[in-house]
PDB file of C-alpha atoms and ligand atoms in Angstrom:
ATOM      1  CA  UNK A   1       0.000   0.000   0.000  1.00 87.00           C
ATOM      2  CA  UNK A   2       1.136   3.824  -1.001  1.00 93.00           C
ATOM      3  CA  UNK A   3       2.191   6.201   1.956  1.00 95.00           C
ATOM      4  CA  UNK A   4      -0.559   8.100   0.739  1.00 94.00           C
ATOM      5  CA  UNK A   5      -3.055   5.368   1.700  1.00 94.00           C
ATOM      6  CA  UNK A   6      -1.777   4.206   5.060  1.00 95.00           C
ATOM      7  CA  UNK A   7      -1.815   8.889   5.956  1.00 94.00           C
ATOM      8  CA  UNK A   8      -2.195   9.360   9.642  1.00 95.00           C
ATOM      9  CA  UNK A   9      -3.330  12.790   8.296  1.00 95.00           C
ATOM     10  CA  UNK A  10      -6.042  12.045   5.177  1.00 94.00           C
ATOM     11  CA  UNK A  11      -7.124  13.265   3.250  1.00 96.00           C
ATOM     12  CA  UNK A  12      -3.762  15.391   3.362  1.00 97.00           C
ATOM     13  CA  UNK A  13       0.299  14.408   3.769  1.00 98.00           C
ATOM     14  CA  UNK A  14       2.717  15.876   5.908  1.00 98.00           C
ATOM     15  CA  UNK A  15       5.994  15.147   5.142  1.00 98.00           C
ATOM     16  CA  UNK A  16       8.870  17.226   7.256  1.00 98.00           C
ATOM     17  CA  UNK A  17      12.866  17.813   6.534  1.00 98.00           C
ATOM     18  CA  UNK A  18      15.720  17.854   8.971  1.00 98.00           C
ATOM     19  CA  UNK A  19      19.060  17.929   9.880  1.00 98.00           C
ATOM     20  CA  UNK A  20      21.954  19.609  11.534  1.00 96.00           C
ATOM     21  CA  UNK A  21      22.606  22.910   9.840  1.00 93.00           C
ATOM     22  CA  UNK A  22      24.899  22.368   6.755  1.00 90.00           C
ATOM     23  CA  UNK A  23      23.196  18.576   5.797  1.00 92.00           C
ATOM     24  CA  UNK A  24      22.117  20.333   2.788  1.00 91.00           C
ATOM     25  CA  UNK A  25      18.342  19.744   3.201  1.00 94.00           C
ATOM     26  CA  UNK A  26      17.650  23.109   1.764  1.00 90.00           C
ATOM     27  CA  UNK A  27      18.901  22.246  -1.417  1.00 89.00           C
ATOM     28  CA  UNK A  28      16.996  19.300  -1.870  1.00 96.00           C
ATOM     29  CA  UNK A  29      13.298  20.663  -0.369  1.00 97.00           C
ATOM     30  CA  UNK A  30      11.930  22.833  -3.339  1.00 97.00           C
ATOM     31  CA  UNK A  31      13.363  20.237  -5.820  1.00 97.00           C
ATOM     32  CA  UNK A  32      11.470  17.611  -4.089  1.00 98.00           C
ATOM     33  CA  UNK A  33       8.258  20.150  -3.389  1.00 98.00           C
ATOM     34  CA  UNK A  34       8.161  20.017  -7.407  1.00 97.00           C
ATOM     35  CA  UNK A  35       8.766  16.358  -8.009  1.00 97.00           C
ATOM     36  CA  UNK A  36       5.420  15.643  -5.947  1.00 97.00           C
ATOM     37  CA  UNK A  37       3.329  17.643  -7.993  1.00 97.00           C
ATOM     38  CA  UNK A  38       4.498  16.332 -10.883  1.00 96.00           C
ATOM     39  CA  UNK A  39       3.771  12.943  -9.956  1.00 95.00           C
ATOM     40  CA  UNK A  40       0.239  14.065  -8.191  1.00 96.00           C
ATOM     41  CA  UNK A  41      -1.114  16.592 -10.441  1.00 96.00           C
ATOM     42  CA  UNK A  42      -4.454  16.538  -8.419  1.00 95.00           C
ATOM     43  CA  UNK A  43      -2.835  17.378  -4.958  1.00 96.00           C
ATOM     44  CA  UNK A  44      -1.557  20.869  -4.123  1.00 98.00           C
ATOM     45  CA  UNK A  45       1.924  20.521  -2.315  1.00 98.00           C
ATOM     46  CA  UNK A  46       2.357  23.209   0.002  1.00 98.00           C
ATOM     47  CA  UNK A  47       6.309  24.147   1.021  1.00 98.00           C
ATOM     48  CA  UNK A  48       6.992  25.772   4.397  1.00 98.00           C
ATOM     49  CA  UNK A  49       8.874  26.094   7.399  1.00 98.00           C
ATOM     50  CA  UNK A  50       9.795  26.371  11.021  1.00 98.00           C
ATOM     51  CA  UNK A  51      10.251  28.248  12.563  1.00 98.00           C
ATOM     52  CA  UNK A  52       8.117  30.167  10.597  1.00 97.00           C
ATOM     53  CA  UNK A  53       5.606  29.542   7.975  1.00 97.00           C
ATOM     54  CA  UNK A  54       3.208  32.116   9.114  1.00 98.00           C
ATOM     55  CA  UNK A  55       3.493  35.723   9.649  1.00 98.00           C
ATOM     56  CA  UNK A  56       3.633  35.519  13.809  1.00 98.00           C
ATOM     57  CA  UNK A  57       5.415  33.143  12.989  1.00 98.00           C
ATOM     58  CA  UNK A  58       8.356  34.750  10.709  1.00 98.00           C
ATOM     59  CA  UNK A  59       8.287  37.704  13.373  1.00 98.00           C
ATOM     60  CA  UNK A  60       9.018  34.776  16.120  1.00 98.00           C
ATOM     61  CA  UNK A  61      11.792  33.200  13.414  1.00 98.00           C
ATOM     62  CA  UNK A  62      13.699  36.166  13.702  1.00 98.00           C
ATOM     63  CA  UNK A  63      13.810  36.400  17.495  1.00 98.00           C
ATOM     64  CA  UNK A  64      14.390  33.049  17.772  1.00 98.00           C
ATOM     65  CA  UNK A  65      17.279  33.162  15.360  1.00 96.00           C
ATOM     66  CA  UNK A  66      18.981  36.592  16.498  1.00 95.00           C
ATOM     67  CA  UNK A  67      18.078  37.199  19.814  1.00 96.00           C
ATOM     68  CA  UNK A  68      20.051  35.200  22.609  1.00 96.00           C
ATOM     69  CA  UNK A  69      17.106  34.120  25.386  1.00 97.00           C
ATOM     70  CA  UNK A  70      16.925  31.723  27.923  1.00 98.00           C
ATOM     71  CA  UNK A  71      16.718  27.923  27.193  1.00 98.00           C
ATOM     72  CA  UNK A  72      13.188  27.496  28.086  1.00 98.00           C
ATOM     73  CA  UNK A  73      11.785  30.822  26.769  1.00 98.00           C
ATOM     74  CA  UNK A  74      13.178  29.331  23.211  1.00 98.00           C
ATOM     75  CA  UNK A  75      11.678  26.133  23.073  1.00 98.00           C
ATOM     76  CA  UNK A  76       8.580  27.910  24.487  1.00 98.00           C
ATOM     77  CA  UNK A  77       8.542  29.907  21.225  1.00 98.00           C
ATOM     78  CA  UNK A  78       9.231  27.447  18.650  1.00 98.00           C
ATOM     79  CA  UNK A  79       6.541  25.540  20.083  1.00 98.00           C
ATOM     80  CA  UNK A  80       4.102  29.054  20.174  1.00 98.00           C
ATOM     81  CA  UNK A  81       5.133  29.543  16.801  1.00 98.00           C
ATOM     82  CA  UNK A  82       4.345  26.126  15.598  1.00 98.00           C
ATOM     83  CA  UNK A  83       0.927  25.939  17.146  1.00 98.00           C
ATOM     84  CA  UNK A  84      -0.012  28.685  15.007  1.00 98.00           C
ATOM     85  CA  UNK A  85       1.894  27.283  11.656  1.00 98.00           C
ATOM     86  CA  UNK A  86      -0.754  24.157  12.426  1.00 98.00           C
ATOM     87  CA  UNK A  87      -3.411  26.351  13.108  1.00 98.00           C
ATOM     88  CA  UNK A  88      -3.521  28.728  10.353  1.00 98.00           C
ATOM     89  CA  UNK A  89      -1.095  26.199   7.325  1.00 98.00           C
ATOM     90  CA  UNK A  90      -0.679  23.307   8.051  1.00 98.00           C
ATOM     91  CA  UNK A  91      -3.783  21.431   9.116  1.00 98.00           C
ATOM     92  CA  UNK A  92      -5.989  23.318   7.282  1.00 98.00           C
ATOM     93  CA  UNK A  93      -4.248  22.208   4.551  1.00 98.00           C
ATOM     94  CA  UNK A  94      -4.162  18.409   5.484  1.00 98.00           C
ATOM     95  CA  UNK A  95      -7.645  18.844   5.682  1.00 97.00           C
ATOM     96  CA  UNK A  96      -8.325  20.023   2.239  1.00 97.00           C
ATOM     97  CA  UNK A  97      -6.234  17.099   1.091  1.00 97.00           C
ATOM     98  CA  UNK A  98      -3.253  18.929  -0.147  1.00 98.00           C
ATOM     99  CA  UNK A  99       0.979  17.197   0.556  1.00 98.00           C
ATOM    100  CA  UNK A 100       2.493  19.904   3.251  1.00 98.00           C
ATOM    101  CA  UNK A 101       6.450  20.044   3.082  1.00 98.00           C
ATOM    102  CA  UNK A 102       7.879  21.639   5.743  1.00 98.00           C
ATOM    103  CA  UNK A 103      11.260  22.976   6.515  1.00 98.00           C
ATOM    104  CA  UNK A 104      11.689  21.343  10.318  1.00 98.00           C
ATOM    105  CA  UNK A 105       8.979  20.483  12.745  1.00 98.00           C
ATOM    106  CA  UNK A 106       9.092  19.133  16.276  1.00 98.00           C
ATOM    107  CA  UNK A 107      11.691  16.810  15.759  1.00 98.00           C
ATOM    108  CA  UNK A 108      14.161  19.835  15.912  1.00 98.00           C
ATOM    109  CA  UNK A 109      12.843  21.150  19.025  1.00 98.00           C
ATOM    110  CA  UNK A 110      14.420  17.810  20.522  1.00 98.00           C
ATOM    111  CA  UNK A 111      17.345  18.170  19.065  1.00 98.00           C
ATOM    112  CA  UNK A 112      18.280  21.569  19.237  1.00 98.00           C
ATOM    113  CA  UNK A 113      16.566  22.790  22.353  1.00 98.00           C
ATOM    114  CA  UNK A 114      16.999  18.942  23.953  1.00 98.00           C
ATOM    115  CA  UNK A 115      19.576  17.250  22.521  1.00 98.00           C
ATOM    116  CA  UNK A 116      21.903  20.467  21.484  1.00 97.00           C
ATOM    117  CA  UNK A 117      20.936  22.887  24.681  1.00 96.00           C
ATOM    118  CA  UNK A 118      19.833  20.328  27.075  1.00 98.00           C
ATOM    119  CA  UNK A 119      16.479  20.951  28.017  1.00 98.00           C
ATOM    120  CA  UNK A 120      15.089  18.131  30.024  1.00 98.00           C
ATOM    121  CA  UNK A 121      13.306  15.797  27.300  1.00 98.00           C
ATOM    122  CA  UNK A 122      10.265  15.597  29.487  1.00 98.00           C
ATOM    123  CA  UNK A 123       9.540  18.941  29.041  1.00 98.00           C
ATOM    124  CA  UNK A 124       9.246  18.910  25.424  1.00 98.00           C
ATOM    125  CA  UNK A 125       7.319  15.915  25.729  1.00 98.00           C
ATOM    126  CA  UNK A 126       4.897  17.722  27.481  1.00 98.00           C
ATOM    127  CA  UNK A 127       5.285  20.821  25.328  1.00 98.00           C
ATOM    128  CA  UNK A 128       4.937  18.182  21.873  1.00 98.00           C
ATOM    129  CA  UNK A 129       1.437  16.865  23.246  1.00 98.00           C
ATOM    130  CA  UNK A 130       0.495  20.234  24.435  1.00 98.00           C
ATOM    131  CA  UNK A 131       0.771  21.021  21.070  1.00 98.00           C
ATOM    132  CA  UNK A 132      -0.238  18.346  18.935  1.00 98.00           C
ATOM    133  CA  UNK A 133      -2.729  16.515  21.001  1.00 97.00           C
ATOM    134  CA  UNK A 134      -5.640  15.947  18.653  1.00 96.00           C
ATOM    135  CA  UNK A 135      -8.928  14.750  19.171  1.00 94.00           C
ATOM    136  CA  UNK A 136     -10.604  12.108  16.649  1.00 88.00           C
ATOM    137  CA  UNK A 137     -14.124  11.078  16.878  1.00 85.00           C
ATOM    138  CA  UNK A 138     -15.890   8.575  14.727  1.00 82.00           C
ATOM    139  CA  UNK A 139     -17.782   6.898  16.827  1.00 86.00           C
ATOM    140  CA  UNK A 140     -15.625   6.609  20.065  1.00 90.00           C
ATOM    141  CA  UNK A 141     -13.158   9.311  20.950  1.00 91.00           C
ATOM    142  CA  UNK A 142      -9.298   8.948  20.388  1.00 93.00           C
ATOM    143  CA  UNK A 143      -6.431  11.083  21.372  1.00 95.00           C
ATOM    144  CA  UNK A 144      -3.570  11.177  19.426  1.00 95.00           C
ATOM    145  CA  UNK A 145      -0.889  12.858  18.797  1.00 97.00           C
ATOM    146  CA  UNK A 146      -0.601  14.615  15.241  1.00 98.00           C
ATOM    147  CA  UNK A 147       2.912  13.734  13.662  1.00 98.00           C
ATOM    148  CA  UNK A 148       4.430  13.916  10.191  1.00 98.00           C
ATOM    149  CA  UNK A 149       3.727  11.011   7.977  1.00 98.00           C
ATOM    150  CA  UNK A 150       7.481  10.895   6.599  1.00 98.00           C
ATOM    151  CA  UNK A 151      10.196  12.692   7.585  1.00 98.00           C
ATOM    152  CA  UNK A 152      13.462  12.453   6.166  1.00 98.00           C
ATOM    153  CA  UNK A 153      16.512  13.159   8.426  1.00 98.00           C
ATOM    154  CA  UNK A 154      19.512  14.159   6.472  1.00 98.00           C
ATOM    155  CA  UNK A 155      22.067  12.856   8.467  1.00 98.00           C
ATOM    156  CA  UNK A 156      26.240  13.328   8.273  1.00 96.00           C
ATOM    157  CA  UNK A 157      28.943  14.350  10.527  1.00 95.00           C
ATOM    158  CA  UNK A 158      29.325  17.007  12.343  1.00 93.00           C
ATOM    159  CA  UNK A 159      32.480  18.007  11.932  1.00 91.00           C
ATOM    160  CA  UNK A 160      31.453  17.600   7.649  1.00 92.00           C
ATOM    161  CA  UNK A 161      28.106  19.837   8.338  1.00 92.00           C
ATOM    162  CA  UNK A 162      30.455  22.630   9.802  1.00 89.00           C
ATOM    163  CA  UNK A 163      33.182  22.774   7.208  1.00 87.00           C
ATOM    164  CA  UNK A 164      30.175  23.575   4.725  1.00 88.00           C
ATOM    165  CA  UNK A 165      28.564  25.680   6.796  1.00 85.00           C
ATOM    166  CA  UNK A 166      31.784  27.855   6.932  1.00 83.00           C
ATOM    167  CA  UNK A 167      32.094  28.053   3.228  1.00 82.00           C
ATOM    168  CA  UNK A 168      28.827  29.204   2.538  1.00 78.00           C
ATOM    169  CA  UNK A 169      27.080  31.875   4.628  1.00 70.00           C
ATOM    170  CA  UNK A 170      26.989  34.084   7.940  1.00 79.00           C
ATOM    171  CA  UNK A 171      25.830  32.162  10.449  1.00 81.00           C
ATOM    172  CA  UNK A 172      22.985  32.791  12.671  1.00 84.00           C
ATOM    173  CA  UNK A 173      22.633  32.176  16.439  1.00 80.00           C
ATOM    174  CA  UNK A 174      21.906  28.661  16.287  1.00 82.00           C
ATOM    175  CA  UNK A 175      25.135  27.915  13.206  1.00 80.00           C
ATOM    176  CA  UNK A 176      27.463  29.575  15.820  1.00 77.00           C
ATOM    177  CA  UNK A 177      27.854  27.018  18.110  1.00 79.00           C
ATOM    178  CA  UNK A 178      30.258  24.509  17.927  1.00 87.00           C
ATOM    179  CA  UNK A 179      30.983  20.739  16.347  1.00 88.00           C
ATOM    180  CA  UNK A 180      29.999  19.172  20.170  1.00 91.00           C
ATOM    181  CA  UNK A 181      26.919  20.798  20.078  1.00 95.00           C
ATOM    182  CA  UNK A 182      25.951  19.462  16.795  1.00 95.00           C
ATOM    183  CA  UNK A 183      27.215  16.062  17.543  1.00 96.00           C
ATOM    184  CA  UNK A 184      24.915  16.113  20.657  1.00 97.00           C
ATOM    185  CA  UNK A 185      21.794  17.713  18.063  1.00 97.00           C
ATOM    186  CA  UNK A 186      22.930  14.558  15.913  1.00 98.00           C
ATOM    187  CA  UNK A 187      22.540  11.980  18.417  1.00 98.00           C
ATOM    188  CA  UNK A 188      18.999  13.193  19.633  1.00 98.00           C
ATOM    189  CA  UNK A 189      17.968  13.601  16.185  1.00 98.00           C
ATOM    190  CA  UNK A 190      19.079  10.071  15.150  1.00 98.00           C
ATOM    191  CA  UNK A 191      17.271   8.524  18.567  1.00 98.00           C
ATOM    192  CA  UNK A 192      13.991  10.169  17.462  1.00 98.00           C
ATOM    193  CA  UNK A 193      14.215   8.449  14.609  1.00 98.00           C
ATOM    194  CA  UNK A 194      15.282   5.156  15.809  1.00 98.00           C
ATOM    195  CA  UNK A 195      12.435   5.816  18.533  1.00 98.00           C
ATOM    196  CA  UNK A 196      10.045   5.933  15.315  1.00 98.00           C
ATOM    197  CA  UNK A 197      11.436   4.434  12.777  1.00 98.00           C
ATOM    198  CA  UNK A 198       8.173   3.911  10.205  1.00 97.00           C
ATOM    199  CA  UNK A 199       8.595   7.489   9.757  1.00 98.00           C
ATOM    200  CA  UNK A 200      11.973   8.056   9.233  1.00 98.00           C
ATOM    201  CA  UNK A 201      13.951   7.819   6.513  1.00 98.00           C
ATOM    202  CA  UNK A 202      17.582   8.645   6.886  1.00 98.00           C
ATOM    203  CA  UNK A 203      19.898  10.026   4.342  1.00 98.00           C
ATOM    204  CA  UNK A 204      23.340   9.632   4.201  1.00 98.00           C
ATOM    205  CA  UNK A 205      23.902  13.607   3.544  1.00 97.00           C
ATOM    206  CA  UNK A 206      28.096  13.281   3.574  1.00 96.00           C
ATOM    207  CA  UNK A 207      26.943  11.577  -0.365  1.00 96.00           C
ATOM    208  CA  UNK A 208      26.997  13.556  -3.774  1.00 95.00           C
ATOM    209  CA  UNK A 209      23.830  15.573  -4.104  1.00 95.00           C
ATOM    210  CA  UNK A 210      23.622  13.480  -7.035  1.00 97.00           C
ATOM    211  CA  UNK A 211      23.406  10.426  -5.313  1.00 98.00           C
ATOM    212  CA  UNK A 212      20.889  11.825  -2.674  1.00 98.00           C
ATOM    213  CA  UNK A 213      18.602  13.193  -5.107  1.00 97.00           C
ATOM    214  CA  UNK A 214      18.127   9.817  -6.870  1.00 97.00           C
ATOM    215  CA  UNK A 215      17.270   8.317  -3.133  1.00 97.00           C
ATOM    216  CA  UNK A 216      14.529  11.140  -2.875  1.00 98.00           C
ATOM    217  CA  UNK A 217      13.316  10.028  -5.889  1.00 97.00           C
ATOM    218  CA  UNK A 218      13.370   6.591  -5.295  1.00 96.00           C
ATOM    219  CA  UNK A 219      11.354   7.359  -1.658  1.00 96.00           C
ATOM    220  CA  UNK A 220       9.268  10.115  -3.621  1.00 95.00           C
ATOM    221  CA  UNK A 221       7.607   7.113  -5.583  1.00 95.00           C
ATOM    222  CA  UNK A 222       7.364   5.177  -2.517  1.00 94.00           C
ATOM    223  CA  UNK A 223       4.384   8.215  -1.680  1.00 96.00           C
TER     224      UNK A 223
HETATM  225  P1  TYD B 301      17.271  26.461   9.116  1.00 85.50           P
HETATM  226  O1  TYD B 301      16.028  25.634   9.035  1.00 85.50           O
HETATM  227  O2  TYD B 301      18.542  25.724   9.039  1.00 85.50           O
HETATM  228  O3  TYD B 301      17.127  27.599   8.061  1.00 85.50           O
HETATM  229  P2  TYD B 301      18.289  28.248   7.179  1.00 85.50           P
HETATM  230  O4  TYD B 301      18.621  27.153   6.189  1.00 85.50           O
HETATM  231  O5  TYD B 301      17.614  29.442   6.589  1.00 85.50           O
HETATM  232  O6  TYD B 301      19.413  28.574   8.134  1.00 85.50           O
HETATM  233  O7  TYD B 301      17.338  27.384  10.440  1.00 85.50           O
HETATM  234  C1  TYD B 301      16.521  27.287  11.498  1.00 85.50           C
HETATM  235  C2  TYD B 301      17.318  27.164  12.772  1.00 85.50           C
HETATM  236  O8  TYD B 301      16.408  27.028  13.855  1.00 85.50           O
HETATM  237  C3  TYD B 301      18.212  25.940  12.785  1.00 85.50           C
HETATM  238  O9  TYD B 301      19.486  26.302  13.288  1.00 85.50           O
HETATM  239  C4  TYD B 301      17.537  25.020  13.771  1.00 85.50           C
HETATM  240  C5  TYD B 301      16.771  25.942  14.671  1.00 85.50           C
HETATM  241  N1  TYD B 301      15.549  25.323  15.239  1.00 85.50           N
HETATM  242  C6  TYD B 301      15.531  24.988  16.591  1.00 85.50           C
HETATM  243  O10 TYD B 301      16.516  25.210  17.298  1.00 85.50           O
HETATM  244  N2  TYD B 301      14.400  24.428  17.125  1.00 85.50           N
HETATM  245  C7  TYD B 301      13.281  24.180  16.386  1.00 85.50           C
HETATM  246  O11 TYD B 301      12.255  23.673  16.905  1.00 85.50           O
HETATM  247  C8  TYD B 301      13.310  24.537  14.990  1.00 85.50           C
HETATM  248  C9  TYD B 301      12.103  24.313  14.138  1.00 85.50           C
HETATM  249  C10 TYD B 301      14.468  25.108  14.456  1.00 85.50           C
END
C-alpha cells in the first residue's frame, strides 16, 4: 500500500525535513516540493517552514534566530510559533487534502533545544502533546498525537556539516555554536528516529547531491 493510503493525516500528507545545519536539506526541499506535484497533479503541495511559515510566525523566526534568550523561553517559542503554523497552514491544509512540506517540525525542538541545549526531554514531551494533542471522533473518541507522515533526516557528521557551513554563509545564532553541540543535536535527532522508525527515513547527507537526489526520488515514488 502507497504512503498516501496508510496517511495518519487524510485526506492530506505531511511530510517534514531535517538535519543539523549544513546537511544540505535546503537544497533538496523545493526540488522535491516540485517532483510531488508532478507525480500528483491533483494534490496541491504546500512548502513551508519552522520556525516560521506564518506571519507571527516569521516575526518569532527572527527572534528566535537573532536574539540570545533563555533555554526554556526558546523552546517555548518554537513551540508558540508552531501551534499557530498548524493552526492557520498546516492542518488546514491536510484537511483540504493537499501534501504539506515543511522545513523542520518538532523533531528539531528535541534536538536543538533537547539534545543540542539540554532541556530536560520531558519537558518537550509535554510541550509536543500540548501542542499536537488531537482529538478524533468517529464513533468513540481517540487522542492522538498529530505527527508527520514521513520525515526524512539528512544525516552526516558534524564536523562535515560545519566545514560547509563555513564556506557558505553568515551564520545565525543557532550555526554559531560549535561541532559538540551538533554532535549532541545529531545523536537526539538520530534517537527520534530510531524511537520511530516507520517514519523516518535517513539520508546519508556526507553523499553527492547526485546520489541523494536519486534516493529522494526513489522514496518520492514510494508516496
Ligand atoms: P534552518 O532551518 O537551518 O534555516 P536556514 O537554512 O535558513 O538557516 O534554520 C533554522 C534554525 O532554527 C536551525 O538552526 C535550527 C533551529 N531550530 C531549533 O533550534 N528548534 C526548532 O524547533 C526549529 C524548528 C528550528
Amino acid at each position: 500500500m502507497s504512503l498516501l493510503a496508510q496517511s495518519a493525516n487524510k485526506p492530506g500528507f505531511f511530510i517534514s525535513f531535517e538535519g543539523i545545519d549544513g546537511a544540505g536539506k535546503s537544497t533538496h526541499i523545493q526540488a522535491f516540493a516540485d517532483e510531488l506535484a508532478l507525480r500528483f497533479p491533483n494534490k496541491e503541495v504546500v512548502l513551508t517552514r519552522e520556525p516560521g511559515g506564518t506571519e507571527l510566525g516569521e516575526k518569532l523566526r527572527d527572534i528566535l534566530l537573532h536574539h540570545p534568550m533563555h533555554l526554556e523561553t526558546e523552546a517555548l517559542l518554537m513551540f508558540a510559533a508552531r501551534r499557530e503554523h498548524l493552526a492557520t497552514v498546516i492542518e488546514p491544509a491536510l484537511q483540504s487534502g493537499k501534501i504539506v512540506i515543511s522545513d523542520r517540525f518538532t523533531d528539531a525542538s528535541f534536538a536543538y533545544q533537547g539534545g543540542g541545549r539540554g532541556l530536560d526531554l520531558a519537558k518537550l514531551y509535554e510541550l509536543e502533546v500540548w501542542v499536537q494533542m488531537r482529538l478524533q471522533s468517529n464513533g468513540v473518541e481517540q487522542r492522538y498525537v498529530l505527527q508527520p507522515d514521513l520525515t526524512f533526516l539528512f544525516d552526516l557528521p558534524s564536523a562535515t556539516a560545519e566545514a560547509r557551513r563555513s564556506a557558505a554563509r553568515d551564520p545565525d545564532k543557532f550555526e554559531q555554536l560549535n561541532t559538540d553541540f551538533f554532535e549532541k543535536v545529531r545523536q537526539e535527532y538520530l534517537r527520534r528516529a530510531q524511537d520511530d522508525a516507520a517514519r523516518f527515513r535517513i539520508i546519508d547527507a556526507s553523499q553527492s547531491r547526485e546520489i541523494i537526489w536519486k534516493k529522494l526520488k526513489e522514496i518520492s515514488l514510494s508516496i
